[in-house]
Amino acid sequence: MRSILPVGDITESIPDEEADIAVLEEPEHLTWYHHGKKWKTKFWRVIGVVHTNYLEYVRREKNGELIAFFVKYASSWVTRIYCHKVIRLSGATQNFPRSIICNVHGVNPRFLDVGKVKLGQLQREEPAFTKGAYYIGKMVWSKGYRELLQLLSKHQDKLSGLKVDLYGNGEDSEQVQQAAKKLSLPVGVYPGRDHADPLFHDYKVFLNPSTTDVVCTTTAEALAMGKIVICANHPSNEFFKQFPNCHIYNSGDEFVKLTVKALTEDPAPLTDDLRHKLSWEAATERFVAAAELNQVVSEEIPPSSSKPFASTSLKSRKPRSVEEVSASLHQTISGIEAARRAFGAIPKTLQPDEQQCKELEWVIPERKRGSGG
C-alpha cells in the first residue's frame, strides 16, 4: 500500500481528562484498521482532515477500478462513524458525509521569508531569479513526473532553450532518469532536497502538472517564495487560482505558452493579504471556522464549566443509534486478525509488540509479558 499505518490503539496514550478535541489527519487512513476505544467516545469532538486522493492512486494499480470501489465506501463508512466533521482540503478528494471543502494548511514561515527577500530584490531592480524552471516531489510516476515528461516530449520543439531540473527520491527515480535522457531538451534529474534549501531560491518557475495531489504543498511553498507556478486546471489547484503568480493551463499548448511567457517576465509582487493567506495563522483561522469549533463550544458548553470539554463530553451529544451499531461492527471486525489481513492490514498490527512499546516508552501490557512478542 506504500502507506504508513498505525499499530495498536493510539487513544490509550491520551489521558481521558485531556481528550477534548481530536484532529485526525487522514481520518480514513487512521481508522481503516482502528481497534480500540471509539474516537467519538474518547473525545468530545472529532475533526477529520482529508488530504490524500486515495481513489486516484488506487485506480492506477492493478484492478484499480474494482479496488477503488471498495476503498471509496470503506473510507466513507469509517469517517462517518468516527468523525463529527470532515474537512476536505480540496475538491480533488472523494466526497464524505458531514464534509466541507477548505484548505486548512499553511507553509513554513521560512518560505515566506524567502519571498520577502526576493520582493526586495525586485523592488531594488536587482537580479532576483537567475535560474529557470524546476519541479520537486517524491520521484514516483504518479506524482506528476509522467505528465511533465510527456508534456516536454510532445512540445520540445516549441520549448527549445528551456532547461528543467527535477529533484526527488523514490522508487521510480531510475526510470525517470532514463525517460529524461531521451528528450532533446536539457532535463536534469537530481536527488531530493528540502524545498527551503538555498539551491531553490533563485529558480523563477515551478512546473507542477500533477493531478493526484489534493493541495500541493510544494506549489504553496513556491508561491510563498515569490515564484511563478505553472499548474493544471484541476480541483487540487482551486485555492491557488487567487494568486497572480499561479498560471493555470487547460492543454499542452497553453502549458507551452504560459511556460515561455513566465521565463521572460518577473513574478507579480505578493501582497500582504495573499502572503497572510499562505501562512499557518490564516490556515488555523480557516480551520476553526470550517470545523465550527466556536459555534459548537458556545452552544454546548456551559460558560461556568472550568473543564468543559471532558466534563460534558457525552452528556451534550445525542447518540446516533445506527452509527453506534455500525461503529461496534467495525470494532469487532477490526479486532479479528484474519479479517484484518483479508482487508489489507499488515499482519500482527493489532497490538504493538514488546519492542515497539520499549521504543515508544509505553508500558508493556501484562498480556504481552512473557509472550515472546
mmCIF file of C-alpha atoms in Angstrom:
data_model
loop_
_atom_site.group_PDB
_atom_site.id
_atom_site.type_symbol
_atom_site.label_atom_id
_atom_site.label_comp_id
_atom_site.label_asym_id
_atom_site.label_seq_id
_atom_site.Cartn_x
_atom_site.Cartn_y
_atom_site.Cartn_z
ATOM 1 C CA MET A 1 0.000 0.000 0.000
ATOM 2 C CA ARG A 2 3.102 2.216 0.316
ATOM 3 C CA SER A 3 1.463 3.938 3.283
ATOM 4 C CA ILE A 4 2.284 4.310 6.979
ATOM 5 C CA LEU A 5 -0.435 2.608 9.009
ATOM 6 C CA PRO A 6 -0.919 2.805 12.782
ATOM 7 C CA VAL A 7 -0.160 -0.120 15.083
ATOM 8 C CA GLY A 8 -2.283 -0.609 18.186
ATOM 9 C CA ASP A 9 -4.622 1.973 19.719
ATOM 10 C CA ILE A 10 -3.148 5.470 19.945
ATOM 11 C CA THR A 11 -6.038 6.652 22.135
ATOM 12 C CA GLU A 12 -4.535 4.679 25.034
ATOM 13 C CA SER A 13 -1.694 7.209 25.139
ATOM 14 C CA ILE A 14 -4.043 10.134 25.799
ATOM 15 C CA PRO A 15 -5.436 10.626 29.321
ATOM 16 C CA ASP A 16 -9.228 10.851 29.405
ATOM 17 C CA GLU A 17 -9.096 14.214 31.180
ATOM 18 C CA GLU A 18 -7.111 15.648 28.257
ATOM 19 C CA ALA A 19 -9.201 14.068 25.491
ATOM 20 C CA ASP A 20 -11.009 17.204 24.334
ATOM 21 C CA ILE A 21 -10.747 17.634 20.579
ATOM 22 C CA ALA A 22 -9.081 15.172 18.218
ATOM 23 C CA VAL A 23 -7.888 16.266 14.790
ATOM 24 C CA LEU A 24 -7.374 13.199 12.627
ATOM 25 C CA GLU A 25 -5.072 13.961 9.737
ATOM 26 C CA GLU A 26 -6.309 11.498 7.098
ATOM 27 C CA PRO A 27 -9.210 10.103 9.138
ATOM 28 C CA GLU A 28 -9.909 7.257 6.722
ATOM 29 C CA HIS A 29 -6.259 6.241 6.838
ATOM 30 C CA LEU A 30 -6.162 6.294 10.655
ATOM 31 C CA THR A 31 -9.441 4.437 11.110
ATOM 32 C CA TRP A 32 -9.425 1.732 8.420
ATOM 33 C CA TYR A 33 -7.927 -0.728 10.912
ATOM 34 C CA HIS A 34 -8.552 1.132 14.160
ATOM 35 C CA HIS A 35 -9.381 -1.249 17.010
ATOM 36 C CA GLY A 36 -9.750 0.308 20.418
ATOM 37 C CA LYS A 37 -11.803 2.961 22.118
ATOM 38 C CA LYS A 38 -14.179 4.638 19.673
ATOM 39 C CA TRP A 39 -12.923 8.081 18.683
ATOM 40 C CA LYS A 40 -16.273 9.738 19.386
ATOM 41 C CA THR A 41 -16.414 8.092 22.812
ATOM 42 C CA LYS A 42 -12.874 9.063 23.715
ATOM 43 C CA PHE A 43 -13.099 12.659 22.501
ATOM 44 C CA TRP A 44 -15.702 15.379 22.857
ATOM 45 C CA ARG A 45 -15.221 16.487 19.251
ATOM 46 C CA VAL A 46 -13.502 14.657 16.364
ATOM 47 C CA ILE A 47 -12.445 16.589 13.250
ATOM 48 C CA GLY A 48 -11.088 14.747 10.237
ATOM 49 C CA VAL A 49 -8.836 16.489 7.707
ATOM 50 C CA VAL A 50 -8.745 14.676 4.359
ATOM 51 C CA HIS A 51 -5.681 15.487 2.285
ATOM 52 C CA THR A 52 -4.930 12.428 0.157
ATOM 53 C CA ASN A 53 -6.735 11.378 -3.001
ATOM 54 C CA TYR A 54 -6.565 7.641 -2.362
ATOM 55 C CA LEU A 55 -9.016 6.791 -5.113
ATOM 56 C CA GLU A 56 -6.761 8.355 -7.754
ATOM 57 C CA TYR A 57 -3.745 6.397 -6.531
ATOM 58 C CA VAL A 58 -5.679 3.117 -6.288
ATOM 59 C CA ARG A 59 -7.072 3.464 -9.817
ATOM 60 C CA ARG A 60 -3.510 3.410 -11.136
ATOM 61 C CA GLU A 61 -2.864 -0.017 -9.602
ATOM 62 C CA LYS A 62 -3.784 -3.438 -10.966
ATOM 63 C CA ASN A 63 -7.583 -3.960 -10.779
ATOM 64 C CA GLY A 64 -7.705 -0.314 -9.771
ATOM 65 C CA GLU A 65 -11.350 0.434 -10.536
ATOM 66 C CA LEU A 66 -12.571 -2.537 -8.515
ATOM 67 C CA ILE A 67 -10.350 -1.729 -5.551
ATOM 68 C CA ALA A 68 -11.302 1.955 -5.734
ATOM 69 C CA PHE A 69 -14.976 0.970 -5.460
ATOM 70 C CA PHE A 70 -14.360 -0.775 -2.133
ATOM 71 C CA VAL A 71 -11.941 1.873 -0.843
ATOM 72 C CA LYS A 72 -14.478 4.617 -1.559
ATOM 73 C CA TYR A 73 -17.201 3.015 0.531
ATOM 74 C CA ALA A 74 -14.867 1.805 3.270
ATOM 75 C CA SER A 75 -13.440 5.318 3.676
ATOM 76 C CA SER A 76 -16.895 6.877 3.706
ATOM 77 C CA TRP A 77 -18.039 4.341 6.313
ATOM 78 C CA VAL A 78 -15.207 4.836 8.818
ATOM 79 C CA THR A 79 -15.227 8.633 8.570
ATOM 80 C CA ARG A 80 -18.979 8.728 9.148
ATOM 81 C CA ILE A 81 -18.847 6.609 12.305
ATOM 82 C CA TYR A 82 -15.709 8.167 13.779
ATOM 83 C CA CYS A 83 -15.840 11.887 12.844
ATOM 84 C CA HIS A 84 -18.243 14.687 13.760
ATOM 85 C CA LYS A 85 -16.938 16.898 10.948
ATOM 86 C CA VAL A 86 -14.716 16.245 7.933
ATOM 87 C CA ILE A 87 -12.649 18.930 6.198
ATOM 88 C CA ARG A 88 -11.544 18.214 2.624
ATOM 89 C CA LEU A 89 -8.544 20.303 1.581
ATOM 90 C CA SER A 90 -9.901 20.497 -1.965
ATOM 91 C CA GLY A 91 -12.478 19.034 -4.309
ATOM 92 C CA ALA A 92 -9.859 16.548 -5.527
ATOM 93 C CA THR A 93 -10.813 14.179 -2.707
ATOM 94 C CA GLN A 94 -13.850 11.939 -2.634
ATOM 95 C CA ASN A 95 -16.966 13.322 -1.018
ATOM 96 C CA PHE A 96 -17.538 12.404 2.623
ATOM 97 C CA PRO A 97 -20.535 12.631 4.974
ATOM 98 C CA ARG A 98 -20.652 15.869 7.010
ATOM 99 C CA SER A 99 -17.763 17.322 4.994
ATOM 100 C CA ILE A 100 -16.754 20.780 3.830
ATOM 101 C CA ILE A 101 -14.064 21.865 1.344
ATOM 102 C CA CYS A 102 -11.498 24.228 2.864
ATOM 103 C CA ASN A 103 -7.717 24.450 2.598
ATOM 104 C CA VAL A 104 -6.585 24.481 6.222
ATOM 105 C CA HIS A 105 -2.866 24.051 5.525
ATOM 106 C CA GLY A 106 -0.177 26.729 5.562
ATOM 107 C CA VAL A 107 3.520 26.960 4.748
ATOM 108 C CA ASN A 108 6.582 27.166 6.932
ATOM 109 C CA PRO A 109 7.487 30.822 7.663
ATOM 110 C CA ARG A 110 10.895 30.202 6.073
ATOM 111 C CA PHE A 111 9.298 30.204 2.615
ATOM 112 C CA LEU A 112 7.514 33.483 3.290
ATOM 113 C CA ASP A 113 10.818 34.994 4.455
ATOM 114 C CA VAL A 114 12.447 33.963 1.167
ATOM 115 C CA GLY A 115 9.581 35.619 -0.687
ATOM 116 C CA LYS A 116 10.142 38.893 1.178
ATOM 117 C CA VAL A 117 13.832 38.843 0.271
ATOM 118 C CA LYS A 118 13.026 38.234 -3.390
ATOM 119 C CA LEU A 119 10.435 41.012 -3.400
ATOM 120 C CA GLY A 120 13.025 43.405 -2.016
ATOM 121 C CA GLN A 121 15.478 42.438 -4.733
ATOM 122 C CA LEU A 122 12.894 43.011 -7.445
ATOM 123 C CA GLN A 123 11.937 46.397 -5.987
ATOM 124 C CA ARG A 124 15.611 47.410 -5.988
ATOM 125 C CA GLU A 125 15.842 46.146 -9.589
ATOM 126 C CA GLU A 126 18.415 43.553 -8.584
ATOM 127 C CA PRO A 127 18.546 40.097 -10.247
ATOM 128 C CA ALA A 128 16.268 38.006 -8.028
ATOM 129 C CA PHE A 129 15.830 34.884 -10.154
ATOM 130 C CA THR A 130 18.842 33.617 -12.103
ATOM 131 C CA LYS A 131 17.601 30.077 -12.809
ATOM 132 C CA GLY A 132 14.763 28.822 -14.993
ATOM 133 C CA ALA A 133 12.250 26.029 -14.314
ATOM 134 C CA TYR A 134 12.200 23.133 -11.862
ATOM 135 C CA TYR A 135 9.984 20.577 -10.169
ATOM 136 C CA ILE A 136 10.379 18.882 -6.788
ATOM 137 C CA GLY A 137 8.439 15.923 -5.403
ATOM 138 C CA LYS A 138 8.634 12.269 -4.476
ATOM 139 C CA MET A 139 10.041 10.599 -7.581
ATOM 140 C CA VAL A 140 7.227 8.219 -8.450
ATOM 141 C CA TRP A 141 5.330 8.401 -11.721
ATOM 142 C CA SER A 142 2.030 9.185 -10.025
ATOM 143 C CA LYS A 143 3.414 12.412 -8.516
ATOM 144 C CA GLY A 144 3.337 14.298 -11.810
ATOM 145 C CA TYR A 145 6.591 13.145 -13.397
ATOM 146 C CA ARG A 146 4.806 11.172 -16.116
ATOM 147 C CA GLU A 147 2.625 14.145 -17.067
ATOM 148 C CA LEU A 148 5.553 16.578 -17.033
ATOM 149 C CA LEU A 149 7.860 14.454 -19.166
ATOM 150 C CA GLN A 150 5.031 13.758 -21.618
ATOM 151 C CA LEU A 151 4.401 17.487 -21.983
ATOM 152 C CA LEU A 152 8.097 18.199 -22.506
ATOM 153 C CA SER A 153 8.418 15.349 -25.007
ATOM 154 C CA LYS A 154 5.386 16.353 -27.065
ATOM 155 C CA HIS A 155 6.270 20.048 -27.213
ATOM 156 C CA GLN A 156 10.075 20.031 -27.055
ATOM 157 C CA ASP A 157 10.356 21.746 -30.444
ATOM 158 C CA LYS A 158 8.358 24.726 -29.109
ATOM 159 C CA LEU A 159 10.316 24.738 -25.852
ATOM 160 C CA SER A 160 13.799 24.850 -27.350
ATOM 161 C CA GLY A 161 16.155 26.547 -24.964
ATOM 162 C CA LEU A 162 14.176 25.526 -21.900
ATOM 163 C CA LYS A 163 16.137 23.777 -19.154
ATOM 164 C CA VAL A 164 14.215 21.906 -16.470
ATOM 165 C CA ASP A 165 15.646 20.470 -13.254
ATOM 166 C CA LEU A 166 13.855 17.666 -11.394
ATOM 167 C CA TYR A 167 14.510 16.932 -7.709
ATOM 168 C CA GLY A 168 13.242 13.935 -5.791
ATOM 169 C CA ASN A 169 13.810 10.479 -4.344
ATOM 170 C CA GLY A 170 11.601 7.478 -4.980
ATOM 171 C CA GLU A 171 11.265 4.010 -6.414
ATOM 172 C CA ASP A 172 10.816 5.334 -9.965
ATOM 173 C CA SER A 173 13.956 7.507 -9.936
ATOM 174 C CA GLU A 174 15.885 5.345 -12.382
ATOM 175 C CA GLN A 175 13.021 5.206 -14.874
ATOM 176 C CA VAL A 176 12.531 8.973 -14.640
ATOM 177 C CA GLN A 177 16.234 9.497 -15.392
ATOM 178 C CA GLN A 178 16.057 7.184 -18.404
ATOM 179 C CA ALA A 179 12.973 8.959 -19.764
ATOM 180 C CA ALA A 180 14.607 12.374 -19.288
ATOM 181 C CA LYS A 181 17.687 11.304 -21.251
ATOM 182 C CA LYS A 182 15.528 10.547 -24.301
ATOM 183 C CA LEU A 183 14.456 14.185 -24.622
ATOM 184 C CA SER A 184 16.287 16.695 -26.754
ATOM 185 C CA LEU A 185 15.667 19.292 -24.031
ATOM 186 C CA PRO A 186 18.217 19.520 -21.204
ATOM 187 C CA VAL A 187 16.422 17.932 -18.246
ATOM 188 C CA GLY A 188 18.496 17.426 -15.100
ATOM 189 C CA VAL A 189 17.462 14.767 -12.563
ATOM 190 C CA TYR A 190 18.830 15.204 -9.039
ATOM 191 C CA PRO A 191 18.307 13.701 -5.569
ATOM 192 C CA GLY A 192 15.607 15.252 -3.427
ATOM 193 C CA ARG A 193 16.299 18.141 -1.062
ATOM 194 C CA ASP A 194 14.369 20.266 1.383
ATOM 195 C CA HIS A 195 12.388 22.785 -0.661
ATOM 196 C CA ALA A 196 13.671 25.551 1.614
ATOM 197 C CA ASP A 197 17.269 24.791 0.590
ATOM 198 C CA PRO A 198 19.007 27.909 -0.849
ATOM 199 C CA LEU A 199 19.541 25.876 -4.013
ATOM 200 C CA PHE A 200 15.902 26.565 -4.969
ATOM 201 C CA HIS A 201 15.747 30.257 -4.081
ATOM 202 C CA ASP A 202 16.916 31.502 -7.475
ATOM 203 C CA TYR A 203 14.550 29.427 -9.625
ATOM 204 C CA LYS A 204 11.861 31.573 -11.209
ATOM 205 C CA VAL A 205 9.319 28.997 -12.485
ATOM 206 C CA PHE A 206 7.857 25.979 -10.702
ATOM 207 C CA LEU A 207 6.266 23.424 -13.038
ATOM 208 C CA ASN A 208 3.670 21.153 -11.454
ATOM 209 C CA PRO A 209 1.365 19.140 -13.747
ATOM 210 C CA SER A 210 0.378 16.650 -11.014
ATOM 211 C CA THR A 211 -3.286 15.707 -10.770
ATOM 212 C CA THR A 212 -3.015 13.256 -7.859
ATOM 213 C CA ASP A 213 -2.418 15.851 -5.147
ATOM 214 C CA VAL A 214 -5.217 17.290 -3.047
ATOM 215 C CA VAL A 215 -3.458 20.569 -2.263
ATOM 216 C CA CYS A 216 0.163 20.513 -3.358
ATOM 217 C CA THR A 217 2.427 21.675 -0.538
ATOM 218 C CA THR A 218 5.307 22.498 -2.874
ATOM 219 C CA THR A 219 3.051 24.709 -5.000
ATOM 220 C CA ALA A 220 2.120 26.730 -1.909
ATOM 221 C CA GLU A 221 5.797 26.948 -0.920
ATOM 222 C CA ALA A 222 6.821 28.109 -4.401
ATOM 223 C CA LEU A 223 4.175 30.851 -4.362
ATOM 224 C CA ALA A 224 5.319 31.890 -0.878
ATOM 225 C CA MET A 225 8.873 32.259 -2.239
ATOM 226 C CA GLY A 226 7.570 34.619 -4.913
ATOM 227 C CA LYS A 227 7.926 32.242 -7.873
ATOM 228 C CA ILE A 228 5.665 31.767 -10.888
ATOM 229 C CA VAL A 229 3.796 28.460 -10.812
ATOM 230 C CA ILE A 230 2.522 26.646 -13.909
ATOM 231 C CA CYS A 231 -0.060 24.028 -12.985
ATOM 232 C CA ALA A 232 -3.014 22.131 -14.435
ATOM 233 C CA ASN A 233 -6.624 23.241 -14.244
ATOM 234 C CA HIS A 234 -7.597 20.733 -11.554
ATOM 235 C CA PRO A 235 -9.656 20.866 -8.320
ATOM 236 C CA SER A 236 -6.458 20.487 -6.289
ATOM 237 C CA ASN A 237 -5.285 23.888 -7.542
ATOM 238 C CA GLU A 238 -8.519 25.807 -6.911
ATOM 239 C CA PHE A 239 -7.124 27.558 -3.805
ATOM 240 C CA PHE A 240 -4.104 28.810 -5.753
ATOM 241 C CA LYS A 241 -6.097 30.462 -8.537
ATOM 242 C CA GLN A 242 -6.419 33.620 -6.422
ATOM 243 C CA PHE A 243 -2.644 34.212 -6.683
ATOM 244 C CA PRO A 244 -1.478 36.267 -9.706
ATOM 245 C CA ASN A 245 1.677 34.148 -9.983
ATOM 246 C CA CYS A 246 -0.324 30.935 -10.401
ATOM 247 C CA HIS A 247 -0.847 30.305 -14.101
ATOM 248 C CA ILE A 248 -3.359 27.579 -14.975
ATOM 249 C CA TYR A 249 -3.294 25.627 -18.238
ATOM 250 C CA ASN A 250 -6.025 23.506 -19.851
ATOM 251 C CA SER A 251 -3.996 21.990 -22.674
ATOM 252 C CA GLY A 252 -0.471 21.230 -23.765
ATOM 253 C CA ASP A 253 -0.393 24.303 -25.988
ATOM 254 C CA GLU A 254 -1.389 26.511 -23.048
ATOM 255 C CA PHE A 255 1.339 24.857 -20.947
ATOM 256 C CA VAL A 256 3.910 25.837 -23.572
ATOM 257 C CA LYS A 257 2.597 29.384 -23.927
ATOM 258 C CA LEU A 258 2.498 30.023 -20.167
ATOM 259 C CA THR A 259 5.924 28.489 -19.560
ATOM 260 C CA VAL A 260 7.639 30.520 -22.279
ATOM 261 C CA LYS A 261 5.922 33.699 -21.073
ATOM 262 C CA ALA A 262 6.865 33.044 -17.433
ATOM 263 C CA LEU A 263 10.542 32.738 -18.307
ATOM 264 C CA THR A 264 10.540 36.202 -19.876
ATOM 265 C CA GLU A 265 8.770 38.166 -17.138
ATOM 266 C CA ASP A 266 9.155 38.897 -13.437
ATOM 267 C CA PRO A 267 6.716 37.442 -10.912
ATOM 268 C CA ALA A 268 3.997 39.764 -9.617
ATOM 269 C CA PRO A 269 4.670 41.147 -6.113
ATOM 270 C CA LEU A 270 2.983 39.093 -3.386
ATOM 271 C CA THR A 271 0.684 41.393 -1.409
ATOM 272 C CA ASP A 272 0.484 41.241 2.384
ATOM 273 C CA ASP A 273 -3.042 39.846 2.173
ATOM 274 C CA LEU A 274 -2.053 36.995 -0.141
ATOM 275 C CA ARG A 275 1.061 36.315 1.913
ATOM 276 C CA HIS A 276 -1.125 36.002 5.007
ATOM 277 C CA LYS A 277 -3.407 33.508 3.238
ATOM 278 C CA LEU A 278 -0.431 31.176 2.796
ATOM 279 C CA SER A 279 0.522 31.328 6.478
ATOM 280 C CA TRP A 280 -0.358 28.848 9.205
ATOM 281 C CA GLU A 281 -2.078 31.658 11.123
ATOM 282 C CA ALA A 282 -4.590 32.079 8.295
ATOM 283 C CA ALA A 283 -4.872 28.308 7.900
ATOM 284 C CA THR A 284 -5.737 27.996 11.594
ATOM 285 C CA GLU A 285 -8.416 30.672 11.262
ATOM 286 C CA ARG A 286 -9.927 28.773 8.334
ATOM 287 C CA PHE A 287 -9.746 25.520 10.297
ATOM 288 C CA VAL A 288 -11.598 26.886 13.335
ATOM 289 C CA ALA A 289 -14.325 28.277 11.091
ATOM 290 C CA ALA A 290 -14.658 25.133 8.939
ATOM 291 C CA ALA A 291 -14.687 22.828 11.977
ATOM 292 C CA GLU A 292 -17.358 25.048 13.567
ATOM 293 C CA LEU A 293 -15.490 24.852 16.883
ATOM 294 C CA ASN A 294 -16.515 28.293 18.135
ATOM 295 C CA GLN A 295 -20.162 27.654 17.318
ATOM 296 C CA VAL A 296 -20.201 24.201 18.909
ATOM 297 C CA VAL A 297 -18.396 25.324 22.053
ATOM 298 C CA SER A 298 -20.750 28.292 22.570
ATOM 299 C CA GLU A 299 -23.839 26.138 22.038
ATOM 300 C CA GLU A 300 -22.898 23.033 24.001
ATOM 301 C CA ILE A 301 -20.502 24.057 26.752
ATOM 302 C CA PRO A 302 -21.766 25.772 29.929
ATOM 303 C CA PRO A 303 -19.822 29.031 30.435
ATOM 304 C CA SER A 304 -19.361 28.250 34.136
ATOM 305 C CA SER A 305 -17.509 24.988 33.491
ATOM 306 C CA SER A 306 -13.811 25.135 34.359
ATOM 307 C CA LYS A 307 -13.037 21.981 32.374
ATOM 308 C CA PRO A 308 -15.808 21.976 29.787
ATOM 309 C CA PHE A 309 -14.638 19.528 27.191
ATOM 310 C CA ALA A 310 -14.049 16.457 29.337
ATOM 311 C CA SER A 311 -16.963 17.050 31.717
ATOM 312 C CA THR A 312 -19.678 17.416 29.087
ATOM 313 C CA SER A 313 -18.262 15.042 26.511
ATOM 314 C CA LEU A 314 -21.160 12.639 26.102
ATOM 315 C CA LYS A 315 -23.865 14.393 28.098
ATOM 316 C CA SER A 316 -24.453 17.089 25.494
ATOM 317 C CA ARG A 317 -24.351 14.847 22.456
ATOM 318 C CA LYS A 318 -27.340 12.745 21.450
ATOM 319 C CA PRO A 319 -26.324 9.211 20.463
ATOM 320 C CA ARG A 320 -26.866 8.111 16.904
ATOM 321 C CA SER A 321 -28.031 4.524 17.280
ATOM 322 C CA VAL A 322 -27.315 3.462 13.697
ATOM 323 C CA GLU A 323 -23.800 4.868 13.839
ATOM 324 C CA GLU A 324 -23.177 3.281 17.228
ATOM 325 C CA VAL A 325 -24.158 -0.119 15.875
ATOM 326 C CA SER A 326 -22.044 0.475 12.768
ATOM 327 C CA ALA A 327 -19.050 1.511 14.879
ATOM 328 C CA SER A 328 -19.429 -1.608 17.020
ATOM 329 C CA LEU A 329 -19.461 -3.745 13.873
ATOM 330 C CA HIS A 330 -16.267 -2.103 12.637
ATOM 331 C CA GLN A 331 -14.674 -2.533 16.049
ATOM 332 C CA THR A 332 -15.498 -6.243 16.024
ATOM 333 C CA ILE A 333 -14.161 -6.819 12.511
ATOM 334 C CA SER A 334 -11.002 -4.800 13.154
ATOM 335 C CA GLY A 335 -10.256 -6.971 16.196
ATOM 336 C CA ILE A 336 -10.113 -10.219 14.222
ATOM 337 C CA GLU A 337 -6.646 -10.908 12.809
ATOM 338 C CA ALA A 338 -7.919 -12.945 9.850
ATOM 339 C CA ALA A 339 -10.406 -10.233 8.888
ATOM 340 C CA ARG A 340 -7.772 -7.507 9.174
ATOM 341 C CA ARG A 341 -5.409 -9.367 6.869
ATOM 342 C CA ALA A 342 -8.213 -10.096 4.396
ATOM 343 C CA PHE A 343 -8.819 -6.349 4.066
ATOM 344 C CA GLY A 344 -5.153 -5.485 3.610
ATOM 345 C CA ALA A 345 -3.804 -4.825 7.103
ATOM 346 C CA ILE A 346 -0.203 -5.762 7.822
ATOM 347 C CA PRO A 347 -0.043 -8.959 9.935
ATOM 348 C CA LYS A 348 0.350 -8.551 13.704
ATOM 349 C CA THR A 349 -0.525 -4.842 13.785
ATOM 350 C CA LEU A 350 -3.498 -5.223 16.100
ATOM 351 C CA GLN A 351 -1.285 -4.543 19.119
ATOM 352 C CA PRO A 352 2.235 -3.086 19.398
ATOM 353 C CA ASP A 353 4.816 -5.713 20.234
ATOM 354 C CA GLU A 354 7.153 -5.545 23.209
ATOM 355 C CA GLN A 355 9.979 -3.936 21.220
ATOM 356 C CA GLN A 356 7.703 -1.163 19.912
ATOM 357 C CA CYS A 357 6.428 -0.474 23.425
ATOM 358 C CA LYS A 358 10.019 -0.099 24.644
ATOM 359 C CA GLU A 359 10.980 2.235 21.774
ATOM 360 C CA LEU A 360 7.965 4.452 22.427
ATOM 361 C CA GLU A 361 8.442 4.231 26.212
ATOM 362 C CA TRP A 362 4.980 2.752 26.603
ATOM 363 C CA VAL A 363 4.048 0.457 29.458
ATOM 364 C CA ILE A 364 4.118 -3.132 28.228
ATOM 365 C CA PRO A 365 0.655 -4.611 28.860
ATOM 366 C CA GLU A 366 0.500 -7.556 31.210
ATOM 367 C CA ARG A 367 -0.932 -9.755 28.478
ATOM 368 C CA LYS A 368 2.299 -9.287 26.492
ATOM 369 C CA ARG A 369 4.820 -10.033 29.225
ATOM 370 C CA GLY A 370 6.481 -13.353 28.658
ATOM 371 C CA SER A 371 4.647 -13.865 25.361
ATOM 372 C CA GLY A 372 7.816 -13.539 23.288
ATOM 373 C CA GLY A 373 6.365 -10.649 21.242
#
